[in-house]
Tab-separated table of C-alpha atoms in Angstrom:
chain	number	residue	atom	x	y	z
A	287	MET	CA	28.754	-30.925	-3.683
A	288	THR	CA	27.948	-31.337	-7.310
A	289	ILE	CA	28.112	-28.644	-9.697
A	290	ASP	CA	24.536	-28.284	-9.982
A	291	GLN	CA	24.198	-27.850	-6.009
A	292	SER	CA	26.912	-25.165	-6.420
A	293	LEU	CA	25.001	-23.222	-8.874
A	294	LEU	CA	21.849	-23.324	-7.174
A	295	ALA	CA	23.484	-22.152	-4.057
A	296	GLY	CA	24.714	-19.259	-6.037
A	297	VAL	CA	21.307	-18.405	-7.435
A	298	LEU	CA	19.588	-18.412	-3.973
A	299	VAL	CA	22.547	-16.070	-2.379
A	300	VAL	CA	22.308	-13.585	-5.219
A	301	THR	CA	18.660	-13.876	-4.998
A	302	LEU	CA	18.584	-13.203	-1.203
A	303	GLY	CA	21.227	-10.514	-1.642
A	304	LEU	CA	18.983	-8.650	-4.257
A	305	PHE	CA	16.114	-8.892	-1.765
A	306	VAL	CA	17.844	-7.485	0.866
A	307	TRP	CA	19.370	-4.564	-1.176
A	308	GLY	CA	15.829	-3.906	-2.480
A	309	ARG	CA	16.960	-1.910	-5.638
A	310	PHE	CA	14.581	-4.077	-7.632
A	311	ARG	CA	11.049	-5.025	-6.870
A	312	PHE	CA	10.796	-8.588	-5.281
A	313	ASP	CA	8.610	-9.949	-7.993
A	314	ILE	CA	11.166	-8.802	-10.670
A	315	VAL	CA	14.118	-10.551	-8.720
A	316	ALA	CA	11.875	-13.675	-8.158
A	317	ALA	CA	11.294	-14.145	-11.840
A	318	GLY	CA	14.976	-13.238	-12.723
A	319	ALA	CA	16.189	-16.329	-10.487
A	320	LEU	CA	13.488	-18.505	-12.267
A	321	ILE	CA	14.621	-17.598	-15.594
A	322	VAL	CA	18.353	-18.003	-14.736
A	323	SER	CA	17.388	-21.401	-12.909
A	324	VAL	CA	15.905	-22.747	-16.121
A	325	VAL	CA	18.740	-21.299	-18.335
A	326	LEU	CA	21.281	-23.116	-16.291
A	327	GLY	CA	19.127	-26.404	-16.267
A	328	LEU	CA	18.445	-26.563	-12.525
A	329	VAL	CA	14.671	-26.223	-13.318
A	330	PRO	CA	13.330	-28.216	-16.313
A	331	ALA	CA	11.835	-26.062	-18.962
A	332	ASP	CA	8.608	-27.862	-18.981
A	333	ALA	CA	8.045	-27.178	-15.109
A	334	ALA	CA	9.282	-23.503	-15.184
A	335	PHE	CA	5.632	-22.161	-14.705
A	336	SER	CA	4.196	-25.186	-12.619
A	337	GLY	CA	4.346	-22.971	-9.639
A	338	PHE	CA	1.612	-20.909	-10.737
A	339	GLY	CA	-0.519	-23.763	-10.497
A	340	HIS	CA	0.594	-24.678	-6.940
A	341	PRO	CA	-2.064	-24.735	-4.280
A	342	ALA	CA	-0.311	-22.269	-2.166
A	343	VAL	CA	-0.509	-19.647	-5.102
A	344	ILE	CA	-4.287	-20.286	-5.952
A	345	THR	CA	-5.070	-20.151	-2.259
A	346	VAL	CA	-3.020	-16.959	-1.561
A	347	ALA	CA	-4.611	-15.196	-4.710
A	348	ALA	CA	-8.357	-16.345	-3.446
A	349	VAL	CA	-7.718	-14.922	0.132
A	350	LEU	CA	-6.091	-11.600	-1.436
A	351	ILE	CA	-9.422	-11.223	-3.376
A	352	ILE	CA	-11.598	-12.250	-0.210
A	353	SER	CA	-9.862	-9.815	1.980
A	354	ARG	CA	-10.141	-7.034	-0.404
A	355	THR	CA	-13.791	-7.630	-1.208
A	356	LEU	CA	-14.436	-7.745	2.539
A	357	GLY	CA	-12.876	-4.336	3.023
A	358	ALA	CA	-14.928	-2.757	0.154
A	359	THR	CA	-18.101	-4.213	1.579
A	360	GLY	CA	-17.742	-1.857	4.588
A	361	ALA	CA	-15.853	-4.202	7.098
A	362	LEU	CA	-13.265	-1.487	7.484
A	363	ASP	CA	-15.959	1.001	8.743
A	364	ARG	CA	-17.154	-1.735	11.359
A	365	LEU	CA	-13.409	-2.428	12.406
A	366	ALA	CA	-12.657	1.206	12.809
A	367	GLU	CA	-15.733	1.690	15.174
A	368	VAL	CA	-14.566	-1.429	17.209
A	369	VAL	CA	-11.033	-0.388	17.527
A	370	GLY	CA	-11.972	3.380	18.105
A	371	ALA	CA	-14.207	2.293	21.096
A	372	ALA	CA	-10.986	0.245	22.715
A	373	ALA	CA	-8.382	2.792	21.938
A	374	LYS	CA	-8.834	4.558	25.453
A	375	SER	CA	-5.017	3.843	26.257
A	376	VAL	CA	-2.069	2.702	24.519
A	377	THR	CA	-2.222	-0.852	25.816
A	378	SER	CA	-5.890	-1.268	25.012
A	379	HIS	CA	-5.146	0.228	21.530
A	380	ILE	CA	-2.490	-2.257	20.645
A	381	VAL	CA	-4.358	-5.245	22.282
A	382	SER	CA	-7.587	-4.502	20.427
A	383	LEU	CA	-5.544	-4.049	16.832
A	384	SER	CA	-2.834	-6.915	17.369
A	385	ALA	CA	-5.362	-9.305	18.291
A	386	LEU	CA	-7.858	-8.694	15.554
A	387	ALA	CA	-4.970	-8.735	13.398
A	388	ALA	CA	-3.864	-11.909	14.498
A	389	VAL	CA	-7.565	-13.233	14.234
A	390	LEU	CA	-7.939	-12.120	10.722
A	391	SER	CA	-4.442	-13.220	9.494
A	392	ALA	CA	-5.150	-16.616	10.683
A	393	PHE	CA	-7.773	-17.055	7.905
A	394	MET	CA	-6.686	-14.264	5.422
A	395	ASN	CA	-3.415	-13.665	3.964
A	396	ASN	CA	-0.648	-11.663	6.098
A	397	VAL	CA	-0.583	-8.928	3.580
A	398	GLY	CA	-4.485	-8.675	3.226
A	399	ALA	CA	-4.992	-8.425	6.929
A	400	LEU	CA	-2.643	-5.866	7.058
A	401	ALA	CA	-3.816	-3.870	4.340
A	402	LEU	CA	-7.297	-4.092	5.842
A	403	LEU	CA	-6.144	-2.980	9.149
A	404	MET	CA	-3.650	-0.106	8.390
A	405	PRO	CA	-5.933	2.656	7.549
A	406	VAL	CA	-7.863	1.667	10.699
A	407	ALA	CA	-4.819	1.861	12.631
A	408	VAL	CA	-3.497	5.108	11.638
A	409	GLN	CA	-7.082	6.555	11.823
A	410	THR	CA	-7.658	5.609	15.179
A	411	ALA	CA	-3.980	6.667	16.284
A	412	LEU	CA	-4.419	10.176	15.143
A	413	LYS	CA	-7.843	10.416	16.712
A	414	ALA	CA	-6.591	9.500	19.989
A	415	LYS	CA	-3.409	11.785	19.456
A	416	ARG	CA	-0.840	9.095	19.689
A	417	SER	CA	2.055	8.450	17.195
A	418	PRO	CA	1.214	5.844	14.571
A	419	ALA	CA	4.512	4.176	14.901
A	420	THR	CA	3.323	2.894	18.477
A	421	ILE	CA	0.548	1.175	16.787
A	422	LEU	CA	1.886	0.115	13.201
A	423	MET	CA	4.677	-2.277	14.448
A	424	PRO	CA	2.381	-4.482	16.757
A	425	LEU	CA	-0.169	-4.690	14.009
A	426	SER	CA	2.684	-5.726	11.659
A	427	PHE	CA	3.840	-8.439	13.883
A	428	GLY	CA	0.159	-9.523	15.078
A	429	SER	CA	-0.710	-10.201	11.623
A	430	ILE	CA	2.458	-12.283	11.139
A	431	LEU	CA	1.797	-14.383	14.656
A	432	GLY	CA	-1.767	-14.939	13.474
A	433	GLY	CA	-0.835	-16.411	10.232
A	434	LEU	CA	0.813	-19.422	12.246
A	435	VAL	CA	-2.292	-20.650	13.465
A	436	THR	CA	-4.070	-22.069	10.453
A	437	LEU	CA	-3.277	-23.661	7.141
A	438	ILE	CA	-4.160	-20.844	5.051
A	439	GLY	CA	-2.712	-18.065	7.318
A	440	THR	CA	0.630	-17.846	5.479
A	441	PRO	CA	2.104	-19.111	2.391
A	442	PRO	CA	4.708	-21.707	4.094
A	443	ASN	CA	2.037	-23.517	5.822
A	444	ILE	CA	0.238	-23.874	2.729
A	445	ILE	CA	3.431	-25.368	1.015
A	446	ILE	CA	4.550	-27.593	3.829
A	447	ALA	CA	1.184	-29.184	4.161
A	448	THR	CA	1.328	-29.809	0.026
A	449	TYR	CA	4.537	-31.326	0.222
A	450	ARG	CA	3.450	-33.543	3.152
A	451	GLY	CA	0.546	-34.736	1.194
A	452	THR	CA	2.731	-35.661	-1.589
A	453	THR	CA	5.467	-37.485	0.303
A	454	ARG	CA	3.120	-38.878	3.010
A	455	GLY	CA	0.002	-39.299	1.262
A	456	GLU	CA	-1.886	-37.156	3.931
A	457	PRO	CA	-1.761	-33.248	4.059
A	458	PHE	CA	-1.970	-31.162	6.987
A	459	HIS	CA	-5.375	-30.082	7.468
A	460	MET	CA	-7.038	-26.653	8.535
A	461	PHE	CA	-5.992	-26.496	12.206
A	462	ASP	CA	-3.202	-28.925	12.698
A	463	PHE	CA	-0.794	-26.075	12.959
A	464	ALA	CA	-3.023	-24.440	15.977
A	465	PRO	CA	-1.603	-26.398	18.696
A	466	VAL	CA	2.211	-24.977	18.210
A	467	GLY	CA	0.846	-21.723	16.218
A	468	ALA	CA	-1.826	-20.742	18.671
A	469	ALA	CA	0.875	-20.789	21.601
A	470	VAL	CA	3.575	-18.931	19.631
A	471	ALA	CA	0.830	-16.363	18.563
A	472	ILE	CA	-0.387	-15.834	22.369
A	473	ILE	CA	3.267	-15.757	23.634
A	474	GLY	CA	4.188	-13.317	21.171
A	475	LEU	CA	0.935	-11.018	21.441
A	476	LEU	CA	1.742	-11.089	25.268
A	477	TYR	CA	4.995	-9.704	24.638
A	478	LEU	CA	4.057	-7.124	22.199
A	479	VAL	CA	1.422	-5.545	24.595
A	480	THR	CA	3.600	-5.606	27.717
A	481	ILE	CA	7.029	-4.755	26.606
A	482	GLY	CA	7.369	-4.887	22.979
A	483	TRP	CA	5.590	-1.406	22.006
A	484	ARG	CA	7.647	0.147	24.795
A	485	LEU	CA	10.774	-0.566	22.675
A	486	ILE	CA	9.449	1.249	19.514
A	487	PRO	CA	10.886	4.540	18.571
A	488	THR	CA	8.242	7.140	18.258
A	489	GLY	CA	9.954	10.437	18.264
A	490	ARG	CA	10.365	10.670	14.421
A	491	ARG	CA	7.177	12.126	14.055
A	492	ALA	CA	4.908	13.462	16.876
A	493	ALA	CA	1.518	12.587	17.099
A	494	ASN	CA	-0.762	14.756	15.152
A	495	ALA	CA	-4.505	15.837	15.504
A	496	PRO	CA	-6.760	14.144	13.091
A	497	GLY	CA	-6.269	15.399	9.473
A	498	ASP	CA	-2.652	16.761	10.062
A	499	LEU	CA	-0.814	16.633	6.960
A	500	LEU	CA	2.920	16.445	5.838
A	501	ASP	CA	4.463	19.803	6.398
A	502	ILE	CA	4.628	21.694	2.995
A	503	ASP	CA	4.104	25.373	3.848
A	504	GLU	CA	7.653	25.979	3.728
A	505	TYR	CA	7.764	24.826	0.277
A	506	VAL	CA	4.802	26.852	-1.310
A	507	THR	CA	4.852	30.374	-2.489
A	508	GLU	CA	2.748	33.011	-4.443
A	509	VAL	CA	3.809	34.534	-7.790
A	510	VAL	CA	2.195	36.729	-10.225
A	511	ALA	CA	2.652	37.450	-13.825
A	512	PRO	CA	3.174	41.246	-14.358
A	513	GLU	CA	1.822	43.198	-17.638
A	514	GLY	CA	3.780	41.953	-20.567
A	515	ASN	CA	5.302	38.922	-19.145
A	516	GLY	CA	6.302	35.963	-21.729
A	517	LEU	CA	4.102	33.445	-19.793
A	518	LEU	CA	1.015	35.283	-20.452
A	519	GLY	CA	-1.661	33.222	-22.889
A	520	LYS	CA	0.431	30.032	-22.225
A	521	THR	CA	-1.668	27.065	-20.570
A	522	LEU	CA	-0.645	26.114	-16.993
A	523	LYS	CA	0.597	22.631	-18.390
A	524	ALA	CA	2.775	24.226	-20.971
A	525	ILE	CA	4.317	26.459	-18.164
A	526	GLY	CA	4.576	23.372	-15.756
A	527	ASP	CA	6.272	21.242	-18.175
A	528	GLY	CA	8.935	23.962	-18.461
A	529	TRP	CA	9.636	24.101	-14.914
A	530	GLU	CA	9.818	20.131	-14.558
A	531	ASP	CA	13.478	19.811	-14.364
A	532	GLU	CA	13.234	22.267	-11.534
A	533	GLU	CA	10.616	20.135	-9.641
A	534	ILE	CA	8.136	23.146	-9.553
A	535	VAL	CA	4.471	22.268	-9.119
A	536	ILE	CA	1.797	24.539	-9.996
A	537	VAL	CA	-0.796	23.615	-7.513
A	538	ALA	CA	-3.372	26.157	-7.684
A	539	LEU	CA	-4.297	29.409	-9.672
A	540	ILE	CA	-5.896	32.504	-7.868
A	541	ARG	CA	-7.869	34.765	-10.460
A	542	GLY	CA	-9.331	37.911	-8.692
A	543	ASP	CA	-10.798	36.822	-5.555
A	544	ARG	CA	-11.429	33.097	-6.601
A	545	ARG	CA	-8.825	30.349	-5.958
A	546	LEU	CA	-9.221	27.484	-8.956
A	547	THR	CA	-7.810	24.248	-7.612
A	548	GLY	CA	-9.691	22.079	-9.862
A	549	PRO	CA	-8.350	20.632	-13.150
A	550	ILE	CA	-6.237	23.786	-13.966
A	551	GLN	CA	-3.834	22.496	-16.507
A	552	ARG	CA	-5.604	23.783	-19.601
A	553	ARG	CA	-6.274	27.164	-18.060
A	554	VAL	CA	-4.567	30.076	-19.507
A	555	LEU	CA	-2.554	32.557	-17.521
A	556	LYS	CA	-3.991	35.932	-17.694
A	557	GLU	CA	-2.606	39.119	-16.535
A	558	GLY	CA	-3.011	39.597	-12.780
A	559	ASP	CA	-3.424	35.915	-12.159
A	560	ILE	CA	-1.414	34.457	-8.990
A	561	LEU	CA	0.078	31.289	-9.199
A	562	LEU	CA	0.639	28.808	-6.013
A	563	LEU	CA	3.824	27.091	-6.455
A	564	LYS	CA	5.415	24.181	-4.773
A	565	GLY	CA	9.222	23.498	-4.673
A	566	GLU	CA	12.517	23.795	-3.303
A	567	PRO	CA	13.444	27.617	-2.220
A	568	GLU	CA	16.603	27.750	-4.235
A	569	PRO	CA	15.210	26.128	-7.719
A	570	MET	CA	12.090	28.176	-7.019
A	571	THR	CA	13.741	31.545	-6.911
A	572	ARG	CA	16.243	30.951	-9.850
A	573	ALA	CA	12.907	29.813	-12.003
A	574	VAL	CA	10.677	32.736	-10.686
A	575	GLY	CA	13.485	34.966	-11.663
A	576	VAL	CA	14.234	33.807	-15.315
A	577	ALA	CA	10.454	33.675	-16.034
A	578	GLY	CA	10.098	37.535	-14.895
A	579	LEU	CA	7.346	36.593	-12.540
A	580	SER	CA	7.273	38.412	-9.193
A	581	PHE	CA	6.693	37.231	-5.550
A	582	VAL	CA	3.474	38.127	-3.874
A	583	GLY	CA	4.038	39.820	-0.534
A	584	ASP	CA	6.231	38.107	2.324
A	585	GLU	CA	3.130	35.879	3.817
A	586	ARG	CA	3.445	32.623	2.675
A	587	PRO	CA	0.366	30.437	1.777
A	588	GLN	CA	-0.801	27.623	4.182
A	589	SER	CA	-1.691	23.916	3.035
A	590	GLU	CA	-5.429	24.897	3.749
A	591	ASP	CA	-4.822	27.031	0.640
A	592	LEU	CA	-4.254	24.009	-1.593
A	593	HIS	CA	-7.629	22.305	-1.426
A	594	SER	CA	-11.299	22.790	-1.791
A	595	ASP	CA	-14.508	20.902	-2.230
A	596	GLU	CA	-13.300	19.628	-5.712
A	597	VAL	CA	-9.708	18.991	-4.849
A	598	THR	CA	-8.097	17.350	-1.832
A	599	LEU	CA	-4.982	16.816	-0.235
A	600	MET	CA	-4.491	13.244	1.236
A	601	GLU	CA	-1.659	11.115	2.486
A	602	PHE	CA	-1.115	7.563	1.150
A	603	VAL	CA	1.359	4.848	2.191
A	604	VAL	CA	3.219	2.903	-0.556
A	605	ALA	CA	2.215	-0.731	0.098
A	606	ALA	CA	4.292	-3.963	-0.778
A	607	GLY	CA	3.835	-4.650	-4.479
A	608	ALA	CA	2.668	-1.462	-5.287
A	609	LEU	CA	2.800	-0.231	-9.056
A	610	ILE	CA	4.961	2.722	-8.195
A	611	GLU	CA	7.341	0.576	-5.976
A	612	GLY	CA	11.078	1.276	-7.166
A	613	ARG	CA	10.005	3.757	-9.653
A	614	ALA	CA	10.442	7.347	-9.724
A	615	PRO	CA	7.803	10.150	-9.867
A	616	ARG	CA	9.498	11.662	-13.030
A	617	ASP	CA	8.912	8.312	-14.982
A	618	LEU	CA	5.241	7.972	-13.642
A	619	HIS	CA	4.144	11.423	-15.201
A	620	LEU	CA	1.554	11.517	-12.326
A	621	ARG	CA	0.307	14.796	-13.292
A	622	ASP	CA	-0.048	14.288	-16.944
A	623	HIS	CA	-1.573	10.379	-16.591
A	624	PHE	CA	-3.657	10.574	-13.344
A	625	GLY	CA	-4.125	14.299	-12.886
A	626	ILE	CA	-2.635	14.195	-9.350
A	627	ASN	CA	0.396	16.309	-7.993
A	628	LEU	CA	2.965	14.882	-5.553
A	629	LEU	CA	3.576	17.588	-3.073
A	630	THR	CA	6.027	15.779	-0.897
A	631	LEU	CA	6.769	12.430	0.953
A	632	SER	CA	8.188	11.133	4.346
A	633	ARG	CA	10.360	8.258	4.692
A	634	GLN	CA	11.061	6.585	7.948
A	635	GLY	CA	9.074	8.936	9.551
A	636	ALA	CA	11.115	12.192	8.385
A	637	SER	CA	9.858	14.611	5.604
A	638	TYR	CA	12.169	13.968	2.773
A	639	LYS	CA	13.783	17.427	2.028
A	640	GLY	CA	15.967	16.817	-1.312
A	641	ARG	CA	14.584	16.715	-4.950
A	642	ILE	CA	11.969	14.077	-5.123
A	643	ALA	CA	11.599	13.834	-8.943
A	644	ASN	CA	14.432	10.903	-9.107
A	645	VAL	CA	13.881	9.427	-5.891
A	646	ARG	CA	12.667	5.851	-5.911
A	647	PHE	CA	9.430	5.069	-4.121
A	648	ARG	CA	9.964	2.204	-1.252
A	649	VAL	CA	7.187	0.413	0.606
A	650	GLY	CA	6.225	2.458	3.621
A	651	ASP	CA	6.757	6.077	2.109
A	652	VAL	CA	4.229	8.328	2.980
A	653	LEU	CA	3.088	10.341	0.140
A	654	LEU	CA	1.129	13.753	0.029
A	655	LEU	CA	-1.100	14.227	-2.696
A	656	GLN	CA	-3.329	16.438	-4.396
A	657	GLY	CA	-5.996	15.774	-6.906
A	658	ASP	CA	-9.669	15.280	-7.479
A	659	ALA	CA	-11.342	14.416	-4.348
A	660	ASP	CA	-13.816	12.067	-6.044
A	661	ARG	CA	-11.089	10.364	-8.330
A	662	MET	CA	-8.206	10.185	-5.429
A	663	PRO	CA	-9.298	6.916	-4.040
A	664	GLU	CA	-9.612	5.162	-7.211
A	665	VAL	CA	-6.343	6.492	-8.631
A	666	THR	CA	-4.163	5.828	-5.587
A	667	ALA	CA	-5.907	2.202	-5.330
A	668	SER	CA	-4.635	1.461	-8.827
A	669	LEU	CA	-1.004	2.585	-7.966
A	670	GLY	CA	-1.083	0.354	-5.021
A	671	CYS	CA	-1.472	3.030	-2.238
A	672	LEU	CA	-3.153	2.965	1.017
A	673	PRO	CA	-4.903	6.095	2.437
A	674	LEU	CA	-3.833	6.948	5.869
A	675	VAL	CA	-6.849	8.798	7.000
A	676	GLN	CA	-10.373	8.057	6.154
A	677	ARG	CA	-12.666	11.183	5.949
A	678	ASP	CA	-16.068	9.705	6.369
A	679	LEU	CA	-16.615	6.208	7.424
A	680	LYS	CA	-20.060	4.803	6.813
A	681	LEU	CA	-21.237	1.372	6.103
A	682	ARG	CA	-21.546	0.987	2.407
A	683	ASN	CA	-23.888	-2.091	2.127
A	684	PRO	CA	-24.749	-4.196	4.861
A	685	ARG	CA	-26.061	-6.738	2.584
A	686	ARG	CA	-22.876	-7.395	0.817
A	687	LEU	CA	-20.903	-7.510	3.841
A	688	ILE	CA	-23.228	-10.290	5.221
A	689	MET	CA	-23.225	-12.191	2.090
A	690	ALA	CA	-19.488	-11.888	1.822
A	691	ALA	CA	-18.780	-12.907	5.464
A	692	GLY	CA	-21.326	-15.781	4.953
A	693	ILE	CA	-19.623	-17.326	1.813
A	694	PHE	CA	-16.197	-16.839	3.358
A	695	GLY	CA	-17.257	-18.477	6.420
A	696	GLY	CA	-18.759	-21.465	4.515
A	697	ALA	CA	-15.414	-21.800	2.594
A	698	ILE	CA	-13.533	-22.130	5.845
A	699	ALA	CA	-16.013	-24.506	7.302
A	700	LEU	CA	-15.328	-26.936	4.357
A	701	THR	CA	-11.898	-26.308	4.400
A	702	ALA	CA	-11.729	-27.113	8.072
A	703	SER	CA	-14.149	-30.400	7.924
A	704	GLY	CA	-11.646	-31.712	5.152
A	705	LEU	CA	-14.676	-31.698	2.491
A	706	LEU	CA	-12.533	-29.628	0.132
A	707	PRO	CA	-8.881	-28.539	-0.008
A	708	ALA	CA	-8.283	-25.043	0.921
A	709	ALA	CA	-7.555	-23.756	-2.697
A	710	VAL	CA	-10.665	-25.207	-4.125
A	711	ALA	CA	-13.094	-23.880	-1.278
A	712	LEU	CA	-11.716	-20.307	-1.384
A	713	ALA	CA	-11.635	-20.359	-5.330
A	714	GLY	CA	-15.129	-21.270	-5.058
A	715	ALA	CA	-15.985	-18.652	-2.654
A	716	VAL	CA	-14.494	-16.193	-5.030
A	717	LEU	CA	-16.853	-17.605	-7.712
A	718	LEU	CA	-19.900	-17.201	-5.627
A	719	PHE	CA	-18.702	-13.632	-4.799
A	720	VAL	CA	-18.957	-12.671	-8.656
A	721	LEU	CA	-22.216	-14.819	-9.101
A	722	THR	CA	-24.130	-13.092	-5.983
A	723	GLY	CA	-22.910	-9.489	-7.082
A	724	VAL	CA	-20.747	-8.931	-4.044
A	725	LEU	CA	-17.894	-8.634	-6.574
A	726	SER	CA	-17.635	-7.456	-10.261
A	727	ALA	CA	-15.725	-9.338	-12.713
A	728	ARG	CA	-13.322	-6.238	-13.155
A	729	GLU	CA	-12.824	-5.996	-9.287
A	730	LEU	CA	-12.058	-9.696	-9.080
A	731	TYR	CA	-8.529	-9.027	-11.077
A	732	ASP	CA	-7.977	-5.919	-9.184
A	733	GLY	CA	-8.058	-7.703	-5.735
A	734	VAL	CA	-5.208	-9.920	-6.742
A	735	ASP	CA	-1.659	-8.516	-5.420
A	736	TRP	CA	0.169	-9.645	-8.513
A	737	PRO	CA	3.619	-9.098	-7.503
A	738	VAL	CA	3.117	-11.365	-4.691
A	739	ILE	CA	1.566	-14.159	-6.722
A	740	VAL	CA	4.630	-13.740	-9.276
A	741	LEU	CA	7.040	-14.152	-6.213
A	742	LEU	CA	5.459	-17.278	-5.065
A	743	GLY	CA	4.878	-18.755	-8.669
A	744	ALA	CA	8.593	-17.975	-9.427
A	745	MET	CA	10.533	-19.339	-6.404
A	746	ILE	CA	8.265	-22.611	-5.812
A	747	PRO	CA	10.076	-24.327	-8.920
A	748	VAL	CA	13.441	-22.978	-7.895
A	749	GLY	CA	12.916	-24.219	-4.304
A	750	GLY	CA	11.785	-27.412	-5.661
A	751	ALA	CA	15.127	-27.962	-7.636
A	752	LEU	CA	16.759	-28.129	-3.948
């Protein structure tokens, strides 16, 4: 083994180790591996960023935009109706979702198909009063298996097809993977729906009725400011900032017989006002005592007291590549920057009982957020979180849905017929989305999962050095 080969092997081993460790986001690790490879002379400097122009990267970016566009046009609502009708039993529920995930991921990126179906899976599971864990893992495997069937189903297929075209002069075409991939997918799905789902642990979190939220009642209490208290006359933001180290959050203000749960940070505390505070019991008691506040009665408020028509409580899951992945709530300043409160989180099916200000978010964490009902979906989407429960599912625009599906179908047909490469056909579909008004120019860039693009673009030159 030469020195360069030894160095490259070392870079790959360290990179894989960092991927497994999970301390740093995968796109940061991939970018670091690329830079180190260039510095060591393993990757030529003029080819360092050639991966970002690779057909696989262009195809994945286009497919991510297309899948997000289809979801925004109301496809999610239709899928929820279809799956909900088929979810009479656990087996039929898993069959419908896993098969649908396999079909979608054959023509979409696996991540895009999973992001489209995850809210549907959780919503239908809650309606059927089943544990979401029973449904989510088969859904994940279904999306992986379906990606094996076609050229664009998964990035490795695209990379292999491109490499074959470079070395043999003839790349793999759209359905060249189908004879093997379809057989593997069918066998895998049969195993999932007959045996696999029975091996999934579901006892970590019981199946809840629709709309049930993470339990926060034991962490919420009411306090009142007596006459002459030093906090009177201060804004709630100033008071809340003083309790930041104790991880105490002001979630509502009760004034007289009115419960104010709108944007309350600029309101001034008055005599007789009651604050609803969320925090751990020990620091809560300590902070309330230091501030000279008084607890109100012995009965704790319930989670229903924390939302109204203007303010809502919703559960969201941290998606792969999310902006908040690997970051701590303290660093994000969610209340100041986005106007939302993080009340609690669930990790691996269990409610997180410790201090959450410094805990770093991981993919799959379930967050209970409180914020403005109208802005919550937009804000959480920008953070990279997916809603677990949809409140009102209605078809938003049938015309946009039909047009988007037609354009996407045309791109698939052009790719399957060999008239256009997949990257060109799908990029053309995205362009048509914008020209026809199905997708706005601003939404175009929001639809790209940039960490995935950075991962692929950075690792392709490193892999090419082999």
